[in-house]
Tab-separated table of N, CA and C and ligand atoms in Angstrom:
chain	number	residue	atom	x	y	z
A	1	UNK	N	0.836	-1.198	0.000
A	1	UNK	CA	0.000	0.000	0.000
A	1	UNK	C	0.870	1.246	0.000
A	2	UNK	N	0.536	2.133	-0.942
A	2	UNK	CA	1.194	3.660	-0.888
A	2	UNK	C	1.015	3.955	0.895
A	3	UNK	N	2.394	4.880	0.702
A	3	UNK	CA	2.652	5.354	2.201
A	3	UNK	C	1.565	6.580	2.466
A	4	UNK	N	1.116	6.509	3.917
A	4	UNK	CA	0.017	8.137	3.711
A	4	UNK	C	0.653	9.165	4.210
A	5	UNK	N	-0.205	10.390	4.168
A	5	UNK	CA	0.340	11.761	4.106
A	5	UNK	C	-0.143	12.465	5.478
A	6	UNK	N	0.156	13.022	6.071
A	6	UNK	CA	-0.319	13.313	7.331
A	6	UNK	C	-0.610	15.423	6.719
A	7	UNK	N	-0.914	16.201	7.565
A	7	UNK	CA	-0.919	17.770	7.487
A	7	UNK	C	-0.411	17.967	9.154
A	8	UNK	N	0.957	18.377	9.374
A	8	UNK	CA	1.382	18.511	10.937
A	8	UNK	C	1.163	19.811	10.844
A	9	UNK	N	1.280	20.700	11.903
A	9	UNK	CA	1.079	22.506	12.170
A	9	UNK	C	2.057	22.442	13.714
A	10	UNK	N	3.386	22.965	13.962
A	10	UNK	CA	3.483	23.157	14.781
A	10	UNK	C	3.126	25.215	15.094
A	11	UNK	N	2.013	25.007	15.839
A	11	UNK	CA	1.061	26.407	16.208
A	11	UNK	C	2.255	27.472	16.787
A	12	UNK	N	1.373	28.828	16.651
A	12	UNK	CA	1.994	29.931	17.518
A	12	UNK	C	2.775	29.708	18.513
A	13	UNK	N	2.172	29.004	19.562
A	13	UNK	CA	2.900	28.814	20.462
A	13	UNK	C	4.160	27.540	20.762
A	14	UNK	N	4.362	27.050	19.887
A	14	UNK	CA	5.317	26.228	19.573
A	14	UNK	C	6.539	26.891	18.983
A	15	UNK	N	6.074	27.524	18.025
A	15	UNK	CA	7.332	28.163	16.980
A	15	UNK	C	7.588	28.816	18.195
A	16	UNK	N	6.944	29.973	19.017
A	16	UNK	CA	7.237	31.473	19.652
A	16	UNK	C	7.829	30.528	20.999
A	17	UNK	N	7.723	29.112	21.457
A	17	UNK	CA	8.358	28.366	22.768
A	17	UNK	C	10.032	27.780	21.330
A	18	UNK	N	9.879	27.676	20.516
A	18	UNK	CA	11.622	27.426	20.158
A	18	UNK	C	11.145	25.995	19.981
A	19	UNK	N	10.183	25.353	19.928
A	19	UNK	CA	9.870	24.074	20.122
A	19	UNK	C	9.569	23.088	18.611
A	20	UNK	N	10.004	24.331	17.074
A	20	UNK	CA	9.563	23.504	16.163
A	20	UNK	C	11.157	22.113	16.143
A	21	UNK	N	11.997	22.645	16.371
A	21	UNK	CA	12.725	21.670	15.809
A	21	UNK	C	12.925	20.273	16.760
A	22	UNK	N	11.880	20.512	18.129
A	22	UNK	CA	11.896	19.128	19.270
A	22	UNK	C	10.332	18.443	18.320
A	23	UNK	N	9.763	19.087	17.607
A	23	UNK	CA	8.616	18.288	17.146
A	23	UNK	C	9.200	17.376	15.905
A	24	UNK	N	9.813	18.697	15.021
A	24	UNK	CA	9.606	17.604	13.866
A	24	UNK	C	11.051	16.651	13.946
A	25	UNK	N	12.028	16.824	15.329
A	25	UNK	CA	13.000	15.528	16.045
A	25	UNK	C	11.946	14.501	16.118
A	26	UNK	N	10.857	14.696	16.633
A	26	UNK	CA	10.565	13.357	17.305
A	26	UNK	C	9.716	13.127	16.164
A	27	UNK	N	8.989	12.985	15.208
A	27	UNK	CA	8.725	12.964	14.013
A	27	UNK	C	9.460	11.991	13.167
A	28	UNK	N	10.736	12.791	12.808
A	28	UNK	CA	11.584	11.889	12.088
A	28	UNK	C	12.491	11.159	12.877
A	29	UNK	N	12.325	10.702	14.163
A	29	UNK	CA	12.523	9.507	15.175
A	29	UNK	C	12.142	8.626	15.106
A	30	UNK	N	10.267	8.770	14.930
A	30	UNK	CA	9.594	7.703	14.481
A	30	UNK	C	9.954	7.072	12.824
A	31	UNK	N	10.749	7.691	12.802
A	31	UNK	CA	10.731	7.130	11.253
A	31	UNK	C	9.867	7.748	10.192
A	32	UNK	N	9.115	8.913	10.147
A	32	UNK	CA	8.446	9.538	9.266
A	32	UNK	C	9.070	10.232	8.424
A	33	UNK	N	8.735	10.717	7.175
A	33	UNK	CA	9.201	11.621	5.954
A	33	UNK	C	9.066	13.115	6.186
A	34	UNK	N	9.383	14.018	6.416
A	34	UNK	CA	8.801	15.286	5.918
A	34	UNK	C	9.315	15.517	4.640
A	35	UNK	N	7.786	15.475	3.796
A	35	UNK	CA	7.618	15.998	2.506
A	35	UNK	C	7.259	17.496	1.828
A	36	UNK	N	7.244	18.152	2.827
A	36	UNK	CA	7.147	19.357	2.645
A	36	UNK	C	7.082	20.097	3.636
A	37	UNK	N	7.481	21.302	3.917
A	37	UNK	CA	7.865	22.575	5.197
A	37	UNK	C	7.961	23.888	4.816
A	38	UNK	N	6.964	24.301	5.637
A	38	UNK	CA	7.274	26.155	5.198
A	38	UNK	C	6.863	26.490	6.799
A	39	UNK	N	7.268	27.450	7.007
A	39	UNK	CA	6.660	29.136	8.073
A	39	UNK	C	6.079	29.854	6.961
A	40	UNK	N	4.683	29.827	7.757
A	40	UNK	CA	4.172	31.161	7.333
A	40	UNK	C	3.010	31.843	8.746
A	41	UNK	N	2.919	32.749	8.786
A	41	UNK	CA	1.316	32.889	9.325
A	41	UNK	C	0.145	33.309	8.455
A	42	UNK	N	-0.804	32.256	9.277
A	42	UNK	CA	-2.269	31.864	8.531
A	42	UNK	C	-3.073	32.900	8.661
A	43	UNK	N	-3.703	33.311	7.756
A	43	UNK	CA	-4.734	34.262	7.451
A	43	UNK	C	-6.372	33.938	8.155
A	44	UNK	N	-7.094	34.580	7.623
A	44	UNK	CA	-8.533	34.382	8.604
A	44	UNK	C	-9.076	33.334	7.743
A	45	UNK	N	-8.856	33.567	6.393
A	45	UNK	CA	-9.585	32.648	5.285
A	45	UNK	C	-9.117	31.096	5.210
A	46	UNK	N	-8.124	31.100	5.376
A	46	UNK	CA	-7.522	29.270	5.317
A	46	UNK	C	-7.552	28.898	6.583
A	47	UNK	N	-7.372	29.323	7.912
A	47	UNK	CA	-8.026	28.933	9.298
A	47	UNK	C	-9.599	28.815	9.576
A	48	UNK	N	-10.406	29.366	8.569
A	48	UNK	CA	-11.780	29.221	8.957
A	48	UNK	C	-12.271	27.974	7.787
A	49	UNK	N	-11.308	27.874	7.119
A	49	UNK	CA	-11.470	26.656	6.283
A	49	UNK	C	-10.745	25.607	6.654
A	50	UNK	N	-9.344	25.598	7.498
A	50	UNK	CA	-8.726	24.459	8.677
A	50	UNK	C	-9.632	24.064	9.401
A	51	UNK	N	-10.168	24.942	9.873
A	51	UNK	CA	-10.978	24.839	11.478
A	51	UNK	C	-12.729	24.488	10.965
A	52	UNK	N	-13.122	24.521	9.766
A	52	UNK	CA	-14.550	24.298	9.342
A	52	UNK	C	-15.408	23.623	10.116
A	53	UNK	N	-14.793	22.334	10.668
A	53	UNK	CA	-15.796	21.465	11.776
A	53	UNK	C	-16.310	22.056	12.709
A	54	UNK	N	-15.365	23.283	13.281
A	54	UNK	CA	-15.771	23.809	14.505
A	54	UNK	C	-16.302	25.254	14.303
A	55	UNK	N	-16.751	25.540	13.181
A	55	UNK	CA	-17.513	26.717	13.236
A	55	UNK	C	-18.707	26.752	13.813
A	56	UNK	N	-18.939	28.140	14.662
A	56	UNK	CA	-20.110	27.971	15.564
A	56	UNK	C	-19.803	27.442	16.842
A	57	UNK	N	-18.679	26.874	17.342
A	57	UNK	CA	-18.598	26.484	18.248
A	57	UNK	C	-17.700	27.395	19.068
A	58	UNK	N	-18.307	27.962	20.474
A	58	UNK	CA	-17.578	28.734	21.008
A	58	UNK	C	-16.676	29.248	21.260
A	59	UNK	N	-15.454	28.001	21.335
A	59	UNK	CA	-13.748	28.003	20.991
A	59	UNK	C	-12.904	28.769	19.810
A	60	UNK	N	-14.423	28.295	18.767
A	60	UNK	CA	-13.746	29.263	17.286
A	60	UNK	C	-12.939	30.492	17.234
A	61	UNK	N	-13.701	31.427	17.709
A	61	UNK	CA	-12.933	32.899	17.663
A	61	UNK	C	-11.422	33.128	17.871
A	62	UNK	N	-11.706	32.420	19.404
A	62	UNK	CA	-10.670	32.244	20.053
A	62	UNK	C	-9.202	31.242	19.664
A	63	UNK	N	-10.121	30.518	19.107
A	63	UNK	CA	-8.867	29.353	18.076
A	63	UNK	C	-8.137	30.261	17.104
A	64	UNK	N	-9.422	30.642	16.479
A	64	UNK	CA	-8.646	31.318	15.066
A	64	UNK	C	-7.806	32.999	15.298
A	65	UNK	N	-8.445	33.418	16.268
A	65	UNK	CA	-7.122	34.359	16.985
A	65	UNK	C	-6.135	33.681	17.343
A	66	UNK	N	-5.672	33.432	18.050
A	66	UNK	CA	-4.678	31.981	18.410
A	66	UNK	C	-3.766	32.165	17.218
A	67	UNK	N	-4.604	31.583	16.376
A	67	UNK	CA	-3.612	30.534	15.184
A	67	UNK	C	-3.143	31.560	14.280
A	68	UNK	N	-3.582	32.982	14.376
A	68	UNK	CA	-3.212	33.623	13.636
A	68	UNK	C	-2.384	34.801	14.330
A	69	UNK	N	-2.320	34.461	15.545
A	69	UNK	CA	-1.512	35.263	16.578
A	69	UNK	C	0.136	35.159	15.838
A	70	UNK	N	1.029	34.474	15.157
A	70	UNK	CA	2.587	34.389	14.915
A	70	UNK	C	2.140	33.621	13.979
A	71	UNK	N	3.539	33.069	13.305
A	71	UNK	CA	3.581	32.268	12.343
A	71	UNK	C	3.747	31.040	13.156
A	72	UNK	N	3.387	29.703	12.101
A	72	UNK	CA	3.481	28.564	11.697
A	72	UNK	C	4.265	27.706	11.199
A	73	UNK	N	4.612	26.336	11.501
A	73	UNK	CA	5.545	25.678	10.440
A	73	UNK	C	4.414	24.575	10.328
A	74	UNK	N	4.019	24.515	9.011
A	74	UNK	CA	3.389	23.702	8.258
A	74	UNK	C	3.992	22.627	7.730
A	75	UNK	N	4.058	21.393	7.610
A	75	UNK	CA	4.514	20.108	7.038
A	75	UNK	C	3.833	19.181	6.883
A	76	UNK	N	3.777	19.048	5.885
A	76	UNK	CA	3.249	17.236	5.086
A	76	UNK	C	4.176	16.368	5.318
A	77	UNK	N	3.894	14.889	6.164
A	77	UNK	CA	4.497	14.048	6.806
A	77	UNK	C	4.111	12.699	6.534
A	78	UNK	N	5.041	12.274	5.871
A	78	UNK	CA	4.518	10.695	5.191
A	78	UNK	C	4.999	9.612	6.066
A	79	UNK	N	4.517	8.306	5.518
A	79	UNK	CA	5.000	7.061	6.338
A	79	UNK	C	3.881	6.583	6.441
A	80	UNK	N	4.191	4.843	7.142
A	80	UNK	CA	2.733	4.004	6.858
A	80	UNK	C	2.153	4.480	8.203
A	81	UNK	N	0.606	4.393	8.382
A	81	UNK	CA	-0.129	4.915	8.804
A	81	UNK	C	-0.103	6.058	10.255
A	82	UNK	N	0.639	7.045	9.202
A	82	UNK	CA	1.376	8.078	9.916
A	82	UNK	C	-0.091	9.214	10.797
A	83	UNK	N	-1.522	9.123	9.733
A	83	UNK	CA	-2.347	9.836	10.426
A	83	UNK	C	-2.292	9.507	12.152
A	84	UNK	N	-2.865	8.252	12.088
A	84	UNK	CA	-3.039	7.437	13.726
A	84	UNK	C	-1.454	7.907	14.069
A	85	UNK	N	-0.019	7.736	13.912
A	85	UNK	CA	0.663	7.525	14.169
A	85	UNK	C	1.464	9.283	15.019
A	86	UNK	N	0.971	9.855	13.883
A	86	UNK	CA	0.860	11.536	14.768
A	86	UNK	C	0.213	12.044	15.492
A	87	UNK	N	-1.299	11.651	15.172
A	87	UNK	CA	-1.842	11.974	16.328
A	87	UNK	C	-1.509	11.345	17.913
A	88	UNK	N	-0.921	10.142	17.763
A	88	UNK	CA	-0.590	9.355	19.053
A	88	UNK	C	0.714	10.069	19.437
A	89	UNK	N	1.865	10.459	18.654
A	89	UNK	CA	2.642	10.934	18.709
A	89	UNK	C	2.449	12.246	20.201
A	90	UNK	N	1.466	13.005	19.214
A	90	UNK	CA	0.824	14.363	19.805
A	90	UNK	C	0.440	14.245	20.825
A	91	UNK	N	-0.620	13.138	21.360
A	91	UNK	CA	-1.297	13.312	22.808
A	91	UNK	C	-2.495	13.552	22.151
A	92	UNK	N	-3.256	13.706	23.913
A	92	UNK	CA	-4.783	14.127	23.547
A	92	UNK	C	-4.457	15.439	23.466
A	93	UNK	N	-5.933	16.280	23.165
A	93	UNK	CA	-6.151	17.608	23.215
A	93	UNK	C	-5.210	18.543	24.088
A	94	UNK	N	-5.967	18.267	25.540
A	94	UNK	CA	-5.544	18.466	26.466
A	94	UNK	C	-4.647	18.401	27.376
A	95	UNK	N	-3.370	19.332	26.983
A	95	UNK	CA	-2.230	18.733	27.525
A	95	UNK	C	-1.936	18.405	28.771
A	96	UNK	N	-3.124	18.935	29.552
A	96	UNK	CA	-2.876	18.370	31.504
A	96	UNK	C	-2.721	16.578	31.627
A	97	UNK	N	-4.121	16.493	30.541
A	97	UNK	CA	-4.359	15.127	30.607
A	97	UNK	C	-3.354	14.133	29.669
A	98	UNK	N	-2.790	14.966	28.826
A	98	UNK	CA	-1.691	14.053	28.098
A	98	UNK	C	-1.135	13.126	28.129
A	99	UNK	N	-0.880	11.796	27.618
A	99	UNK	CA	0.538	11.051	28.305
A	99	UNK	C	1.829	12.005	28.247
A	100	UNK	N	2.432	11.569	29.246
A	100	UNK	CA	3.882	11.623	29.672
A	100	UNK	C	4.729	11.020	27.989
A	101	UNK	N	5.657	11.244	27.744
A	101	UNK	CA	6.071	10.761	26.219
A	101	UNK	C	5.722	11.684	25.229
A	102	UNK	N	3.908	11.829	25.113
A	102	UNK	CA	3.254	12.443	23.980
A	102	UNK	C	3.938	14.178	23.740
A	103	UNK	N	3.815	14.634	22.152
A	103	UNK	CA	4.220	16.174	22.639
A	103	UNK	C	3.587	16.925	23.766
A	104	UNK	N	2.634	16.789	23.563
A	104	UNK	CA	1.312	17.570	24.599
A	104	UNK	C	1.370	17.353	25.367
A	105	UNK	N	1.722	16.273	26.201
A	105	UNK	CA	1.953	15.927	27.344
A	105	UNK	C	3.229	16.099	28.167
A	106	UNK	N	3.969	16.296	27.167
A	106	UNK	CA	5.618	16.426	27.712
A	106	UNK	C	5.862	18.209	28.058
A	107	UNK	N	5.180	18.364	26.644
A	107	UNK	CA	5.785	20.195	26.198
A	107	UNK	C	4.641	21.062	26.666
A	108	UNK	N	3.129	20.705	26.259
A	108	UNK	CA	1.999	21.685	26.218
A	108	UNK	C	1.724	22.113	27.591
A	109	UNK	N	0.905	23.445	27.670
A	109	UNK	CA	0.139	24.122	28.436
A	109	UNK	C	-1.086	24.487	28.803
A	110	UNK	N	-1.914	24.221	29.300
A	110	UNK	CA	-3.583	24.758	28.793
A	110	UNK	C	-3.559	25.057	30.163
A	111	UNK	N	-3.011	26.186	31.157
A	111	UNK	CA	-3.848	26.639	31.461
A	111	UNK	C	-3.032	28.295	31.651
A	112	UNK	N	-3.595	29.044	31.966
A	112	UNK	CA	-3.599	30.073	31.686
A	112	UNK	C	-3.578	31.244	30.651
A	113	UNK	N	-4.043	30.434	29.774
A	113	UNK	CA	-5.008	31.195	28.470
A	113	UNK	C	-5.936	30.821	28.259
A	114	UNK	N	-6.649	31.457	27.241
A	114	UNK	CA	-8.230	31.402	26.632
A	114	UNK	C	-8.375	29.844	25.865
A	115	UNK	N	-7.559	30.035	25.405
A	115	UNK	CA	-7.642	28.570	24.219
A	115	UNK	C	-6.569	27.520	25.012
A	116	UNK	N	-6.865	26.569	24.315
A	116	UNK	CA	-5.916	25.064	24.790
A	116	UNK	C	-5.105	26.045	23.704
A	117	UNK	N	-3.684	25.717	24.185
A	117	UNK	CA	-2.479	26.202	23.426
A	117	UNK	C	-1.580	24.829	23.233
A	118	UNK	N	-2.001	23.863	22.339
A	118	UNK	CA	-1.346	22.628	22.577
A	118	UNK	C	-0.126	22.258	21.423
A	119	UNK	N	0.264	23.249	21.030
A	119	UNK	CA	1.725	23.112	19.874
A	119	UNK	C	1.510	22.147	18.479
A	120	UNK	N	0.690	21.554	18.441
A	120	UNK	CA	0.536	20.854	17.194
A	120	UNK	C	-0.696	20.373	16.661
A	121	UNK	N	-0.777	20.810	15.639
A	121	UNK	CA	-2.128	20.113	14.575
A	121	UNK	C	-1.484	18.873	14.113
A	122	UNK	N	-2.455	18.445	14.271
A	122	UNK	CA	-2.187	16.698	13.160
A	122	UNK	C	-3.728	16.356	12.551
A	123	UNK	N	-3.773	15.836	11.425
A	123	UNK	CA	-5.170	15.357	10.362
A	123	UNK	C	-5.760	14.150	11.272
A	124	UNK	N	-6.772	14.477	11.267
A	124	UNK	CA	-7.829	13.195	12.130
A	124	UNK	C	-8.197	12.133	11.208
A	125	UNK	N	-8.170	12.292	10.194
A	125	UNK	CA	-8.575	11.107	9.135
A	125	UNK	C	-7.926	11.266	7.670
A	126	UNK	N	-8.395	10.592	6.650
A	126	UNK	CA	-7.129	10.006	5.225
A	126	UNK	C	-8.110	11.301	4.404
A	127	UNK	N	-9.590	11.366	4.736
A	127	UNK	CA	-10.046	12.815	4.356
A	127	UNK	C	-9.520	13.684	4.838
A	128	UNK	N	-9.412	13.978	6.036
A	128	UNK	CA	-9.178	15.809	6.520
A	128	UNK	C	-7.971	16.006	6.424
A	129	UNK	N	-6.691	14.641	6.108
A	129	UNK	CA	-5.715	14.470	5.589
A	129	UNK	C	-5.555	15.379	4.201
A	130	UNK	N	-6.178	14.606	3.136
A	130	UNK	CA	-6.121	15.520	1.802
A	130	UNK	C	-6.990	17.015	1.754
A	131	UNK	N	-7.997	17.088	2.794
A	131	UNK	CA	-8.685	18.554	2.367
A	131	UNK	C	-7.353	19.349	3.027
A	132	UNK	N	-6.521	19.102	4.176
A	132	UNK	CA	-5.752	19.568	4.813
A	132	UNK	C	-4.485	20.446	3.686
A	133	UNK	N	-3.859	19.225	3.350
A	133	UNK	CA	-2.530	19.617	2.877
A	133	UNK	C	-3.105	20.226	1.603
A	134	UNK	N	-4.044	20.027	0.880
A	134	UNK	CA	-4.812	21.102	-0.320
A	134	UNK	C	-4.714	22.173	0.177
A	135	UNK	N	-5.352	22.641	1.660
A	135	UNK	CA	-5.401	24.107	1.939
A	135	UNK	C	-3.749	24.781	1.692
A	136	UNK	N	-3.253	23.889	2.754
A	136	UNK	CA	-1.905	24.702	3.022
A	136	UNK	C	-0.923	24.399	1.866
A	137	UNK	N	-1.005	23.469	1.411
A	137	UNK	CA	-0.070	22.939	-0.090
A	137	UNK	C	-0.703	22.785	-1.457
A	138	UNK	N	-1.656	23.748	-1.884
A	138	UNK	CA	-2.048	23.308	-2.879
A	138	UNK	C	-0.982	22.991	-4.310
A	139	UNK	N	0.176	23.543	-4.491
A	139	UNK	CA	0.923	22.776	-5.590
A	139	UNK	C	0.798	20.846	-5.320
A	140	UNK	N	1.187	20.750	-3.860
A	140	UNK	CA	1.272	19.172	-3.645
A	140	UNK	C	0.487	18.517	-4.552
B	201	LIG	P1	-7.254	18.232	18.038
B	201	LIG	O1	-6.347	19.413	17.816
B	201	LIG	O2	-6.743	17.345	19.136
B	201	LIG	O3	-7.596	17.498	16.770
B	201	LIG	P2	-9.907	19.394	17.875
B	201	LIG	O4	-9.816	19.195	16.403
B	201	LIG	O5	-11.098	18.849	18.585
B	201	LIG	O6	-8.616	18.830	18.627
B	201	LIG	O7	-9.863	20.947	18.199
B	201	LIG	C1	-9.007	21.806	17.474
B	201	LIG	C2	-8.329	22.746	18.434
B	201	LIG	O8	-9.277	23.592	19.058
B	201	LIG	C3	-7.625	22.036	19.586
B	201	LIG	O9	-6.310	21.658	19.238
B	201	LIG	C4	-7.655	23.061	20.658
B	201	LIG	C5	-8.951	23.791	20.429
B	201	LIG	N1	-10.050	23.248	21.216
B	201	LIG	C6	-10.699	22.071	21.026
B	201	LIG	N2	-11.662	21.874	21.911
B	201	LIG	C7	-11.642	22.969	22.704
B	201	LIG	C8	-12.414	23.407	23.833
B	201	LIG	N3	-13.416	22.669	24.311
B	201	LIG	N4	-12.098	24.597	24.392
B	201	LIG	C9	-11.106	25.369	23.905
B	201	LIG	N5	-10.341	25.021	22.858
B	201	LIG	C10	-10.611	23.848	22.262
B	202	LIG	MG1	-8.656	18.188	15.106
């Protein structure tokens, strides 16, 4: 089976903690590809189209301020079933509750801001996978 493609985001508060190059270490630890990498910061229009599931939902505003607070390092991340394999990587949401190991659990913060500030996006499925890296990579 072709290898899959993951969409990683290490967030505002990752780049602005010095923390992109401990993510995409442990990344290509596991043995994953990065197939593509840029910094940029995200606009209102491709975060409200990242974030689409959660429109309407209270967190929104506040997410998409957040995410558009600094720049970003965006990467497409291959390897066999790298979706499951980053997100486990990552942790849960919530970095209190995190495992120990996970990024989120090792590195993240949630409390004393508005939003969970948890350092990394990863694609929840082989769909939000490809709508993903379309947004941020459309040459890919
Ligand atoms: P994940 O990033 O683990 O896929 P998600 O897709 O449910 O989580 O939510 C996207 C981001 O929104 C998440 O990383 C942090 C923020 N968020 C989610 N649920 C939240 C909540 N209940 N309150 C505040 N922020 C939340
Ligand atoms: Mg999600």
């Amino acid at each position: 089976t072709p290898a899959e493609r993951t969409l990683v985001l290490v967030k505002p508060d990752g780049v602005a903690r010095g923390l992109t190059g401990e993510v995409l270490r442990r990344v290509e630890a596991k043995g994953y590809r990065i197939v593509a990498l840029e910094m940029r910061t995200a606009d209102d229009a491709l975060l409200a189209e990242h974030y689409a599931e959660h429109q309407g939902k209270p967190f929104f505003a506040p997410l998409v301020e957040f995410m558009r607070s600094g720049p970003v390092v965006a990467a497409v991340v291959e390897g066999g079933r790298v979706i499951e394999g980053f997100r486990s990587l990552a942790g849960t949401t919530e970095p209190t509750g995190a495992a120990p190991g996970t990024i989120r659990g090792d590195l993240g913060r949630d409390w004393g801001t508005s939003v969970v500030q948890n350092l990394v996006h990863g694609s929840d499925s082989p769909e939000s996978a490809a709508r993903e890296i379309g947004l941020w990579f459309p040459a890919l």
